Amino acid sequence: MKTNTFITLSTATANVGVLVGLVFLIFELRQTSTIALSQMTQQRALSYIDQNVAYAPDQEFSELMARVYKQHDFDSVTKNEWFQIARHESIERTRARDIWFQYNKGLIDDGIYLLYINSAANRLPLWEWLEVFVPEDFKADAIVRSEEKDFQAGAIRTKFIEWSKDNKSPYEI
């Protein structure tokens, strides 16, 4: 066998080996990405479950949540209860911002993102009133979402905006 033929065959074999290695690497990266997404989704679900399990036995807090989020009876909420709601909303903001961040990195699908950005857009007036810190870039996207044609404002948003026109934040009282 000539030296050139040997070199050509060994180069071709090496190139085929590299291509096969790249195919396996791509397959493995996709599999790892799927596993990571699954783990993130599971962690998010578990944190949500943990939060609600912690609230469930607390009758007073459950009743407060019902008054604010279901009955929209904002007048019945005391200053200290507003502080509790502010802590709760800070957690919700953190969860929504995490989803927003992961979506912008391509790690969350559209359905989950839309659910959380809608929630953020609906809660933004409450967050501002309660002085819950909202990062500007996240806030801007929530505002954009609230101005889109297909956005449906929830009762918490519409009723709270109307109520808050005549009521000061608990931090101003």
PDB file of C-alpha atoms in Angstrom:
ATOM      1  CA  MET A   1       0.000   0.000   0.000  1.00  0.00           C
ATOM      2  CA  LYS A   2       1.270   3.405  -0.901  1.00  0.00           C
ATOM      3  CA  THR A   3       1.869   5.942   1.807  1.00  0.00           C
ATOM      4  CA  ASN A   4      -0.626   8.395   0.281  1.00  0.00           C
ATOM      5  CA  THR A   5      -3.362   5.745   0.192  1.00  0.00           C
ATOM      6  CA  PHE A   6      -2.699   4.836   3.810  1.00  0.00           C
ATOM      7  CA  ILE A   7      -2.796   8.492   4.883  1.00  0.00           C
ATOM      8  CA  THR A   8      -6.033   9.097   2.932  1.00  0.00           C
ATOM      9  CA  LEU A   9      -7.732   6.015   4.436  1.00  0.00           C
ATOM     10  CA  SER A  10      -6.610   6.826   7.965  1.00  0.00           C
ATOM     11  CA  THR A  11      -7.772  10.450   7.566  1.00  0.00           C
ATOM     12  CA  ALA A  12     -11.158   9.300   6.232  1.00  0.00           C
ATOM     13  CA  THR A  13     -11.502   6.792   9.077  1.00  0.00           C
ATOM     14  CA  ALA A  14     -10.600   9.466  11.627  1.00  0.00           C
ATOM     15  CA  ASN A  15     -13.125  11.867  10.090  1.00  0.00           C
ATOM     16  CA  VAL A  16     -15.863   9.215  10.231  1.00  0.00           C
ATOM     17  CA  GLY A  17     -14.924   8.598  13.863  1.00  0.00           C
ATOM     18  CA  VAL A  18     -15.206  12.311  14.628  1.00  0.00           C
ATOM     19  CA  LEU A  19     -18.629  12.498  12.928  1.00  0.00           C
ATOM     20  CA  VAL A  20     -19.902   9.461  14.844  1.00  0.00           C
ATOM     21  CA  GLY A  21     -18.591  11.033  18.063  1.00  0.00           C
ATOM     22  CA  LEU A  22     -20.392  14.300  17.272  1.00  0.00           C
ATOM     23  CA  VAL A  23     -23.667  12.463  16.611  1.00  0.00           C
ATOM     24  CA  PHE A  24     -23.402  10.709  19.977  1.00  0.00           C
ATOM     25  CA  LEU A  25     -22.460  13.990  21.679  1.00  0.00           C
ATOM     26  CA  ILE A  26     -25.516  15.750  20.209  1.00  0.00           C
ATOM     27  CA  PHE A  27     -27.749  12.873  21.292  1.00  0.00           C
ATOM     28  CA  GLU A  28     -26.298  12.946  24.802  1.00  0.00           C
ATOM     29  CA  LEU A  29     -26.656  16.745  25.072  1.00  0.00           C
ATOM     30  CA  ARG A  30     -30.318  16.536  24.079  1.00  0.00           C
ATOM     31  CA  GLN A  31     -30.903  13.795  26.606  1.00  0.00           C
ATOM     32  CA  THR A  32     -29.118  15.777  29.333  1.00  0.00           C
ATOM     33  CA  SER A  33     -31.142  18.874  28.448  1.00  0.00           C
ATOM     34  CA  THR A  34     -34.390  16.911  28.710  1.00  0.00           C
ATOM     35  CA  ILE A  35     -33.367  15.511  32.090  1.00  0.00           C
ATOM     36  CA  ALA A  36     -32.404  18.991  33.346  1.00  0.00           C
ATOM     37  CA  LEU A  37     -35.752  20.432  32.201  1.00  0.00           C
ATOM     38  CA  SER A  38     -37.555  17.594  33.920  1.00  0.00           C
ATOM     39  CA  GLN A  39     -35.647  18.206  37.153  1.00  0.00           C
ATOM     40  CA  MET A  40     -36.371  21.952  37.035  1.00  0.00           C
ATOM     41  CA  THR A  41     -40.071  21.306  36.455  1.00  0.00           C
ATOM     42  CA  GLN A  42     -40.158  18.831  39.311  1.00  0.00           C
ATOM     43  CA  GLN A  43     -38.346  21.223  41.676  1.00  0.00           C
ATOM     44  CA  ARG A  44     -40.729  24.032  40.754  1.00  0.00           C
ATOM     45  CA  ALA A  45     -43.736  21.794  41.381  1.00  0.00           C
ATOM     46  CA  LEU A  46     -42.317  20.602  44.698  1.00  0.00           C
ATOM     47  CA  SER A  47     -41.630  24.152  45.891  1.00  0.00           C
ATOM     48  CA  TYR A  48     -45.191  25.134  44.991  1.00  0.00           C
ATOM     49  CA  ILE A  49     -46.546  22.091  46.813  1.00  0.00           C
ATOM     50  CA  ASP A  50     -44.354  22.781  49.859  1.00  0.00           C
ATOM     51  CA  GLN A  51     -45.562  26.369  49.999  1.00  0.00           C
ATOM     52  CA  ASN A  52     -49.208  25.328  49.856  1.00  0.00           C
ATOM     53  CA  VAL A  53     -48.757  22.481  52.334  1.00  0.00           C
ATOM     54  CA  ALA A  54     -47.259  25.011  54.757  1.00  0.00           C
ATOM     55  CA  TYR A  55     -50.272  27.303  54.316  1.00  0.00           C
ATOM     56  CA  ALA A  56     -52.965  24.619  54.434  1.00  0.00           C
ATOM     57  CA  PRO A  57     -53.048  24.056  58.221  1.00  0.00           C
ATOM     58  CA  ASP A  58     -52.897  27.802  58.925  1.00  0.00           C
ATOM     59  CA  GLN A  59     -56.598  28.613  59.018  1.00  0.00           C
ATOM     60  CA  GLU A  60     -56.085  32.324  59.552  1.00  0.00           C
ATOM     61  CA  PHE A  61     -53.788  32.665  56.549  1.00  0.00           C
ATOM     62  CA  SER A  62     -56.051  30.500  54.387  1.00  0.00           C
ATOM     63  CA  GLU A  63     -58.970  32.712  55.335  1.00  0.00           C
ATOM     64  CA  LEU A  64     -56.906  35.835  54.547  1.00  0.00           C
ATOM     65  CA  MET A  65     -55.994  34.415  51.142  1.00  0.00           C
ATOM     66  CA  ALA A  66     -59.658  33.725  50.398  1.00  0.00           C
ATOM     67  CA  ARG A  67     -60.681  37.252  51.406  1.00  0.00           C
ATOM     68  CA  VAL A  68     -58.062  38.859  49.185  1.00  0.00           C
ATOM     69  CA  TYR A  69     -57.810  36.564  46.143  1.00  0.00           C
ATOM     70  CA  LYS A  70     -61.314  35.088  45.894  1.00  0.00           C
ATOM     71  CA  GLN A  71     -63.676  37.541  47.570  1.00  0.00           C
ATOM     72  CA  HIS A  72     -61.625  40.662  46.791  1.00  0.00           C
ATOM     73  CA  ASP A  73     -62.584  42.044  50.201  1.00  0.00           C
ATOM     74  CA  PHE A  74     -59.585  44.347  50.490  1.00  0.00           C
ATOM     75  CA  ASP A  75     -61.242  46.568  53.118  1.00  0.00           C
ATOM     76  CA  SER A  76     -61.242  43.709  55.639  1.00  0.00           C
ATOM     77  CA  VAL A  77     -57.441  43.323  55.524  1.00  0.00           C
ATOM     78  CA  THR A  78     -55.502  44.810  58.432  1.00  0.00           C
ATOM     79  CA  LYS A  79     -52.134  46.518  58.115  1.00  0.00           C
ATOM     80  CA  ASN A  80     -50.326  43.450  59.511  1.00  0.00           C
ATOM     81  CA  GLU A  81     -52.237  41.176  57.140  1.00  0.00           C
ATOM     82  CA  TRP A  82     -51.126  43.369  54.231  1.00  0.00           C
ATOM     83  CA  PHE A  83     -47.560  42.767  55.386  1.00  0.00           C
ATOM     84  CA  GLN A  84     -48.260  39.016  55.273  1.00  0.00           C
ATOM     85  CA  ILE A  85     -49.687  39.377  51.775  1.00  0.00           C
ATOM     86  CA  ALA A  86     -46.572  41.364  50.773  1.00  0.00           C
ATOM     87  CA  ARG A  87     -44.324  38.485  51.903  1.00  0.00           C
ATOM     88  CA  HIS A  88     -46.517  36.016  50.020  1.00  0.00           C
ATOM     89  CA  GLU A  89     -46.447  38.198  46.901  1.00  0.00           C
ATOM     90  CA  SER A  90     -42.670  38.488  47.146  1.00  0.00           C
ATOM     91  CA  ILE A  91     -42.498  34.693  46.890  1.00  0.00           C
ATOM     92  CA  GLU A  92     -44.902  34.707  43.943  1.00  0.00           C
ATOM     93  CA  ARG A  93     -42.821  37.411  42.235  1.00  0.00           C
ATOM     94  CA  THR A  94     -39.687  35.338  42.740  1.00  0.00           C
ATOM     95  CA  ARG A  95     -41.352  32.269  41.241  1.00  0.00           C
ATOM     96  CA  ALA A  96     -42.712  34.246  38.255  1.00  0.00           C
ATOM     97  CA  ARG A  97     -39.370  35.954  37.650  1.00  0.00           C
ATOM     98  CA  ASP A  98     -37.591  32.594  37.743  1.00  0.00           C
ATOM     99  CA  ILE A  99     -39.929  31.287  35.036  1.00  0.00           C
ATOM    100  CA  TRP A 100     -39.397  34.499  33.023  1.00  0.00           C
ATOM    101  CA  PHE A 101     -35.606  34.155  33.339  1.00  0.00           C
ATOM    102  CA  GLN A 102     -35.607  30.504  32.310  1.00  0.00           C
ATOM    103  CA  TYR A 103     -37.928  31.238  29.386  1.00  0.00           C
ATOM    104  CA  ASN A 104     -35.568  33.938  28.134  1.00  0.00           C
ATOM    105  CA  LYS A 105     -32.725  31.400  28.298  1.00  0.00           C
ATOM    106  CA  GLY A 106     -34.777  28.898  26.270  1.00  0.00           C
ATOM    107  CA  LEU A 107     -35.345  26.521  29.189  1.00  0.00           C
ATOM    108  CA  ILE A 108     -39.126  26.871  29.657  1.00  0.00           C
ATOM    109  CA  ASP A 109     -41.840  26.230  27.118  1.00  0.00           C
ATOM    110  CA  ASP A 110     -44.359  28.853  25.998  1.00  0.00           C
ATOM    111  CA  GLY A 111     -47.311  27.461  27.962  1.00  0.00           C
ATOM    112  CA  ILE A 112     -45.668  27.697  31.378  1.00  0.00           C
ATOM    113  CA  TYR A 113     -44.194  31.099  30.541  1.00  0.00           C
ATOM    114  CA  LEU A 114     -47.547  32.491  29.428  1.00  0.00           C
ATOM    115  CA  LEU A 115     -49.204  31.281  32.622  1.00  0.00           C
ATOM    116  CA  TYR A 116     -46.627  33.043  34.807  1.00  0.00           C
ATOM    117  CA  ILE A 117     -46.273  36.248  32.785  1.00  0.00           C
ATOM    118  CA  ASN A 118     -50.077  36.578  32.854  1.00  0.00           C
ATOM    119  CA  SER A 119     -49.985  36.099  36.607  1.00  0.00           C
ATOM    120  CA  ALA A 120     -47.246  38.736  36.923  1.00  0.00           C
ATOM    121  CA  ALA A 121     -49.172  41.169  34.720  1.00  0.00           C
ATOM    122  CA  ASN A 122     -52.278  40.645  36.848  1.00  0.00           C
ATOM    123  CA  ARG A 123     -50.370  41.073  40.108  1.00  0.00           C
ATOM    124  CA  LEU A 124     -48.202  44.013  39.101  1.00  0.00           C
ATOM    125  CA  PRO A 125     -50.570  46.696  40.497  1.00  0.00           C
ATOM    126  CA  LEU A 126     -50.700  44.787  43.801  1.00  0.00           C
ATOM    127  CA  TRP A 127     -46.896  44.422  43.848  1.00  0.00           C
ATOM    128  CA  GLU A 128     -46.413  48.123  43.233  1.00  0.00           C
ATOM    129  CA  TRP A 129     -48.937  49.064  45.923  1.00  0.00           C
ATOM    130  CA  LEU A 130     -47.288  46.681  48.415  1.00  0.00           C
ATOM    131  CA  GLU A 131     -43.836  47.946  47.377  1.00  0.00           C
ATOM    132  CA  VAL A 132     -42.685  44.478  46.384  1.00  0.00           C
ATOM    133  CA  PHE A 133     -39.419  44.890  44.471  1.00  0.00           C
ATOM    134  CA  VAL A 134     -39.827  43.935  40.807  1.00  0.00           C
ATOM    135  CA  PRO A 135     -36.721  43.983  38.582  1.00  0.00           C
ATOM    136  CA  GLU A 136     -37.172  46.483  35.742  1.00  0.00           C
ATOM    137  CA  ASP A 137     -36.618  44.067  32.836  1.00  0.00           C
ATOM    138  CA  PHE A 138     -39.147  41.586  34.250  1.00  0.00           C
ATOM    139  CA  LYS A 139     -41.577  44.405  35.060  1.00  0.00           C
ATOM    140  CA  ALA A 140     -41.300  45.747  31.504  1.00  0.00           C
ATOM    141  CA  ASP A 141     -42.253  42.358  30.041  1.00  0.00           C
ATOM    142  CA  ALA A 142     -45.217  42.065  32.429  1.00  0.00           C
ATOM    143  CA  ILE A 143     -46.412  45.526  31.367  1.00  0.00           C
ATOM    144  CA  VAL A 144     -46.043  44.629  27.684  1.00  0.00           C
ATOM    145  CA  ARG A 145     -48.069  41.465  28.298  1.00  0.00           C
ATOM    146  CA  SER A 146     -50.831  43.443  30.064  1.00  0.00           C
ATOM    147  CA  GLU A 147     -51.146  45.677  26.995  1.00  0.00           C
ATOM    148  CA  GLU A 148     -51.453  42.877  24.431  1.00  0.00           C
ATOM    149  CA  LYS A 149     -54.839  42.283  22.780  1.00  0.00           C
ATOM    150  CA  ASP A 150     -55.228  38.714  23.989  1.00  0.00           C
ATOM    151  CA  PHE A 151     -54.415  39.526  27.639  1.00  0.00           C
ATOM    152  CA  GLN A 152     -57.337  38.876  29.945  1.00  0.00           C
ATOM    153  CA  ALA A 153     -57.162  40.903  33.124  1.00  0.00           C
ATOM    154  CA  GLY A 154     -58.132  38.830  36.148  1.00  0.00           C
ATOM    155  CA  ALA A 155     -60.554  39.969  38.807  1.00  0.00           C
ATOM    156  CA  ILE A 156     -57.701  40.493  41.278  1.00  0.00           C
ATOM    157  CA  ARG A 157     -56.188  43.047  38.880  1.00  0.00           C
ATOM    158  CA  THR A 158     -59.333  44.929  37.912  1.00  0.00           C
ATOM    159  CA  LYS A 159     -60.903  44.974  41.368  1.00  0.00           C
ATOM    160  CA  PHE A 160     -57.630  45.820  43.101  1.00  0.00           C
ATOM    161  CA  ILE A 161     -56.849  48.698  40.717  1.00  0.00           C
ATOM    162  CA  GLU A 162     -60.276  50.185  41.367  1.00  0.00           C
ATOM    163  CA  TRP A 163     -60.018  49.704  45.148  1.00  0.00           C
ATOM    164  CA  SER A 164     -56.436  50.993  45.441  1.00  0.00           C
ATOM    165  CA  LYS A 165     -57.290  54.370  43.848  1.00  0.00           C
ATOM    166  CA  ASP A 166     -58.818  55.433  47.189  1.00  0.00           C
ATOM    167  CA  ASN A 167     -56.597  53.448  49.569  1.00  0.00           C
ATOM    168  CA  LYS A 168     -53.036  54.013  50.676  1.00  0.00           C
ATOM    169  CA  SER A 169     -50.385  51.335  50.846  1.00  0.00           C
ATOM    170  CA  PRO A 170     -49.845  49.884  54.337  1.00  0.00           C
ATOM    171  CA  TYR A 171     -46.380  51.415  54.208  1.00  0.00           C
ATOM    172  CA  GLU A 172     -47.924  54.897  53.949  1.00  0.00           C
ATOM    173  CA  ILE A 173     -50.358  54.469  56.846  1.00  0.00           C
TER     174      ILE A 173
END
